[in-house]
């Protein structure tokens, strides 16, 4: 009877080890989900380029495209320069920087904007249609998110 219990316990233990090793080998870190809020408007923003490492496993992806091309056909988030752009990450990053690319020209319009939440009037952002690139960095890697925003200024 003892041999049977010992053999059964050993078999179950070996099976659990095999399942754990198989799960570990298939594991890939995934980018944090990002939701952008402006007033009562919100939008989920998908990760583009990223490089992450967790538990000794690595995952990376490169969109091979500029931010304007990625968001040109997306529905824009409309924001006034005095409104705050709030970001809600699944896991809070250590640093966040923003870059605004002019949708018409495809050129970088505003580089390295900072703020958490972001207030565009602090950087004197003019009215226009922009691709917003959000660069979030964690201890285990980075993710670039892209969304389209339209900045309007009623005063002009």
mmCIF file of C-alpha atoms in Angstrom:
data_model
loop_
_atom_site.group_PDB
_atom_site.id
_atom_site.type_symbol
_atom_site.label_atom_id
_atom_site.label_comp_id
_atom_site.label_asym_id
_atom_site.label_seq_id
_atom_site.Cartn_x
_atom_site.Cartn_y
_atom_site.Cartn_z
ATOM 1 C CA UNK A 1 0.000 0.000 0.000
ATOM 2 C CA UNK A 2 2.833 2.408 0.829
ATOM 3 C CA UNK A 3 4.488 1.779 -2.545
ATOM 4 C CA UNK A 4 1.269 2.646 -4.364
ATOM 5 C CA UNK A 5 0.794 5.894 -2.419
ATOM 6 C CA UNK A 6 4.457 6.818 -2.915
ATOM 7 C CA UNK A 7 4.304 6.038 -6.647
ATOM 8 C CA UNK A 8 1.052 7.956 -7.082
ATOM 9 C CA UNK A 9 2.389 10.967 -5.169
ATOM 10 C CA UNK A 10 5.614 10.914 -7.207
ATOM 11 C CA UNK A 11 3.684 10.681 -10.482
ATOM 12 C CA UNK A 12 1.453 13.620 -9.562
ATOM 13 C CA UNK A 13 4.501 15.670 -8.529
ATOM 14 C CA UNK A 14 6.276 14.927 -11.827
ATOM 15 C CA UNK A 15 3.112 15.795 -13.768
ATOM 16 C CA UNK A 16 2.815 19.150 -11.937
ATOM 17 C CA UNK A 17 6.481 19.937 -12.691
ATOM 18 C CA UNK A 18 5.966 19.160 -16.384
ATOM 19 C CA UNK A 19 2.866 21.398 -16.500
ATOM 20 C CA UNK A 20 4.719 24.247 -14.751
ATOM 21 C CA UNK A 21 7.740 24.014 -17.068
ATOM 22 C CA UNK A 22 5.499 23.879 -20.145
ATOM 23 C CA UNK A 23 3.560 26.967 -18.971
ATOM 24 C CA UNK A 24 6.801 28.832 -18.266
ATOM 25 C CA UNK A 25 8.201 28.010 -21.711
ATOM 26 C CA UNK A 26 5.049 29.347 -23.406
ATOM 27 C CA UNK A 27 4.828 32.494 -21.245
ATOM 28 C CA UNK A 28 5.394 35.860 -22.939
ATOM 29 C CA UNK A 29 5.105 39.181 -21.107
ATOM 30 C CA UNK A 30 2.294 41.350 -22.449
ATOM 31 C CA UNK A 31 2.151 45.158 -22.598
ATOM 32 C CA UNK A 32 0.054 46.954 -20.030
ATOM 33 C CA UNK A 33 -3.408 47.991 -21.199
ATOM 34 C CA UNK A 34 -3.785 51.767 -21.528
ATOM 35 C CA UNK A 35 -6.970 53.813 -21.383
ATOM 36 C CA UNK A 36 -6.879 57.539 -22.195
ATOM 37 C CA UNK A 37 -9.419 59.907 -20.624
ATOM 38 C CA UNK A 38 -10.299 63.478 -21.627
ATOM 39 C CA UNK A 39 -13.369 64.838 -19.807
ATOM 40 C CA UNK A 40 -16.032 62.160 -20.229
ATOM 41 C CA UNK A 41 -14.426 60.713 -23.339
ATOM 42 C CA UNK A 42 -12.244 57.606 -23.111
ATOM 43 C CA UNK A 43 -10.411 55.377 -25.534
ATOM 44 C CA UNK A 44 -8.447 52.167 -25.228
ATOM 45 C CA UNK A 45 -5.037 52.509 -26.806
ATOM 46 C CA UNK A 46 -3.240 49.428 -28.066
ATOM 47 C CA UNK A 47 0.466 48.905 -27.693
ATOM 48 C CA UNK A 48 2.608 49.313 -30.774
ATOM 49 C CA UNK A 49 6.318 48.752 -30.394
ATOM 50 C CA UNK A 50 7.444 47.175 -27.148
ATOM 51 C CA UNK A 51 10.212 45.243 -25.434
ATOM 52 C CA UNK A 52 9.478 43.535 -22.112
ATOM 53 C CA UNK A 53 11.126 40.998 -19.808
ATOM 54 C CA UNK A 54 9.542 39.118 -16.911
ATOM 55 C CA UNK A 55 10.585 35.993 -15.033
ATOM 56 C CA UNK A 56 13.473 35.517 -17.440
ATOM 57 C CA UNK A 57 11.171 35.523 -20.471
ATOM 58 C CA UNK A 58 11.318 38.248 -23.127
ATOM 59 C CA UNK A 59 8.809 39.572 -25.643
ATOM 60 C CA UNK A 60 9.203 42.263 -28.278
ATOM 61 C CA UNK A 61 7.286 43.657 -31.218
ATOM 62 C CA UNK A 62 8.030 46.423 -33.687
ATOM 63 C CA UNK A 63 5.270 48.114 -35.681
ATOM 64 C CA UNK A 64 7.708 49.160 -38.442
ATOM 65 C CA UNK A 65 5.629 52.264 -39.086
ATOM 66 C CA UNK A 66 5.509 55.883 -38.033
ATOM 67 C CA UNK A 67 2.808 57.036 -35.560
ATOM 68 C CA UNK A 68 0.875 59.034 -38.180
ATOM 69 C CA UNK A 69 0.424 56.014 -40.441
ATOM 70 C CA UNK A 70 -0.709 53.903 -37.488
ATOM 71 C CA UNK A 71 -3.489 56.291 -36.381
ATOM 72 C CA UNK A 72 -4.475 58.166 -39.549
ATOM 73 C CA UNK A 73 -7.802 56.289 -39.872
ATOM 74 C CA UNK A 74 -8.591 56.080 -36.125
ATOM 75 C CA UNK A 75 -11.347 58.075 -34.457
ATOM 76 C CA UNK A 76 -9.647 61.020 -32.736
ATOM 77 C CA UNK A 77 -9.887 62.106 -29.140
ATOM 78 C CA UNK A 78 -10.906 65.771 -29.119
ATOM 79 C CA UNK A 79 -9.158 67.875 -26.496
ATOM 80 C CA UNK A 80 -8.939 71.545 -25.628
ATOM 81 C CA UNK A 81 -5.508 72.849 -24.648
ATOM 82 C CA UNK A 82 -6.610 73.541 -21.051
ATOM 83 C CA UNK A 83 -8.077 70.044 -20.591
ATOM 84 C CA UNK A 84 -6.067 67.302 -18.909
ATOM 85 C CA UNK A 85 -5.256 64.071 -20.696
ATOM 86 C CA UNK A 86 -5.425 61.337 -18.069
ATOM 87 C CA UNK A 87 -3.804 57.958 -18.608
ATOM 88 C CA UNK A 88 -4.861 54.823 -16.802
ATOM 89 C CA UNK A 89 -2.382 51.981 -17.159
ATOM 90 C CA UNK A 90 -3.027 48.432 -16.018
ATOM 91 C CA UNK A 91 0.390 48.695 -14.304
ATOM 92 C CA UNK A 92 1.739 52.194 -13.601
ATOM 93 C CA UNK A 93 4.972 52.995 -15.462
ATOM 94 C CA UNK A 94 8.049 54.663 -13.994
ATOM 95 C CA UNK A 95 8.169 57.366 -16.682
ATOM 96 C CA UNK A 96 5.882 58.660 -19.426
ATOM 97 C CA UNK A 97 6.772 60.997 -22.305
ATOM 98 C CA UNK A 98 4.578 62.238 -25.129
ATOM 99 C CA UNK A 99 5.377 63.145 -28.716
ATOM 100 C CA UNK A 100 2.934 64.841 -31.071
ATOM 101 C CA UNK A 101 3.244 64.203 -34.800
ATOM 102 C CA UNK A 102 1.376 66.425 -37.272
ATOM 103 C CA UNK A 103 -1.061 64.216 -39.195
ATOM 104 C CA UNK A 104 -0.965 66.431 -42.304
ATOM 105 C CA UNK A 105 2.814 66.578 -42.690
ATOM 106 C CA UNK A 106 3.867 63.441 -40.814
ATOM 107 C CA UNK A 107 6.560 65.456 -39.038
ATOM 108 C CA UNK A 108 7.329 65.619 -35.332
ATOM 109 C CA UNK A 109 5.590 68.730 -33.988
ATOM 110 C CA UNK A 110 6.207 68.529 -30.227
ATOM 111 C CA UNK A 111 8.982 66.481 -28.677
ATOM 112 C CA UNK A 112 9.244 65.000 -25.193
ATOM 113 C CA UNK A 113 6.189 66.537 -23.547
ATOM 114 C CA UNK A 114 5.955 65.551 -19.893
ATOM 115 C CA UNK A 115 3.192 65.492 -17.352
ATOM 116 C CA UNK A 116 1.044 62.953 -15.642
ATOM 117 C CA UNK A 117 -1.696 64.020 -16.356
ATOM 118 C CA UNK A 118 -0.719 65.920 -19.488
ATOM 119 C CA UNK A 119 -1.944 69.481 -19.949
ATOM 120 C CA UNK A 120 -1.231 70.665 -23.511
ATOM 121 C CA UNK A 121 -1.376 74.383 -22.723
ATOM 122 C CA UNK A 122 1.726 73.953 -20.521
ATOM 123 C CA UNK A 123 3.649 73.164 -23.728
ATOM 124 C CA UNK A 124 1.889 75.775 -25.894
ATOM 125 C CA UNK A 125 0.421 73.145 -28.225
ATOM 126 C CA UNK A 126 -1.420 74.777 -31.123
ATOM 127 C CA UNK A 127 -4.718 73.624 -32.594
ATOM 128 C CA UNK A 128 -4.364 70.752 -35.014
ATOM 129 C CA UNK A 129 -4.691 67.081 -35.824
ATOM 130 C CA UNK A 130 -1.948 65.010 -34.173
ATOM 131 C CA UNK A 131 -0.775 61.465 -33.732
ATOM 132 C CA UNK A 132 0.140 61.207 -30.063
ATOM 133 C CA UNK A 133 2.906 58.778 -29.260
ATOM 134 C CA UNK A 134 3.005 57.789 -25.595
ATOM 135 C CA UNK A 135 6.311 56.297 -24.458
ATOM 136 C CA UNK A 136 5.933 54.453 -21.171
ATOM 137 C CA UNK A 137 8.879 52.864 -19.414
ATOM 138 C CA UNK A 138 8.869 50.235 -16.687
ATOM 139 C CA UNK A 139 11.704 48.550 -14.855
ATOM 140 C CA UNK A 140 11.250 45.506 -17.094
ATOM 141 C CA UNK A 141 10.999 47.322 -20.450
ATOM 142 C CA UNK A 142 9.100 49.896 -22.508
ATOM 143 C CA UNK A 143 5.964 50.233 -24.618
ATOM 144 C CA UNK A 144 5.043 52.797 -27.294
ATOM 145 C CA UNK A 145 1.334 53.545 -27.603
ATOM 146 C CA UNK A 146 -0.222 55.610 -30.403
ATOM 147 C CA UNK A 147 -3.534 57.428 -30.623
ATOM 148 C CA UNK A 148 -4.973 60.296 -32.634
ATOM 149 C CA UNK A 149 -5.971 63.557 -30.975
ATOM 150 C CA UNK A 150 -7.458 66.777 -32.291
ATOM 151 C CA UNK A 151 -6.502 69.851 -30.287
ATOM 152 C CA UNK A 152 -8.874 72.771 -30.632
ATOM 153 C CA UNK A 153 -8.529 76.264 -29.275
ATOM 154 C CA UNK A 154 -11.720 78.370 -29.301
ATOM 155 C CA UNK A 155 -9.763 81.547 -28.553
ATOM 156 C CA UNK A 156 -8.075 81.570 -31.973
#
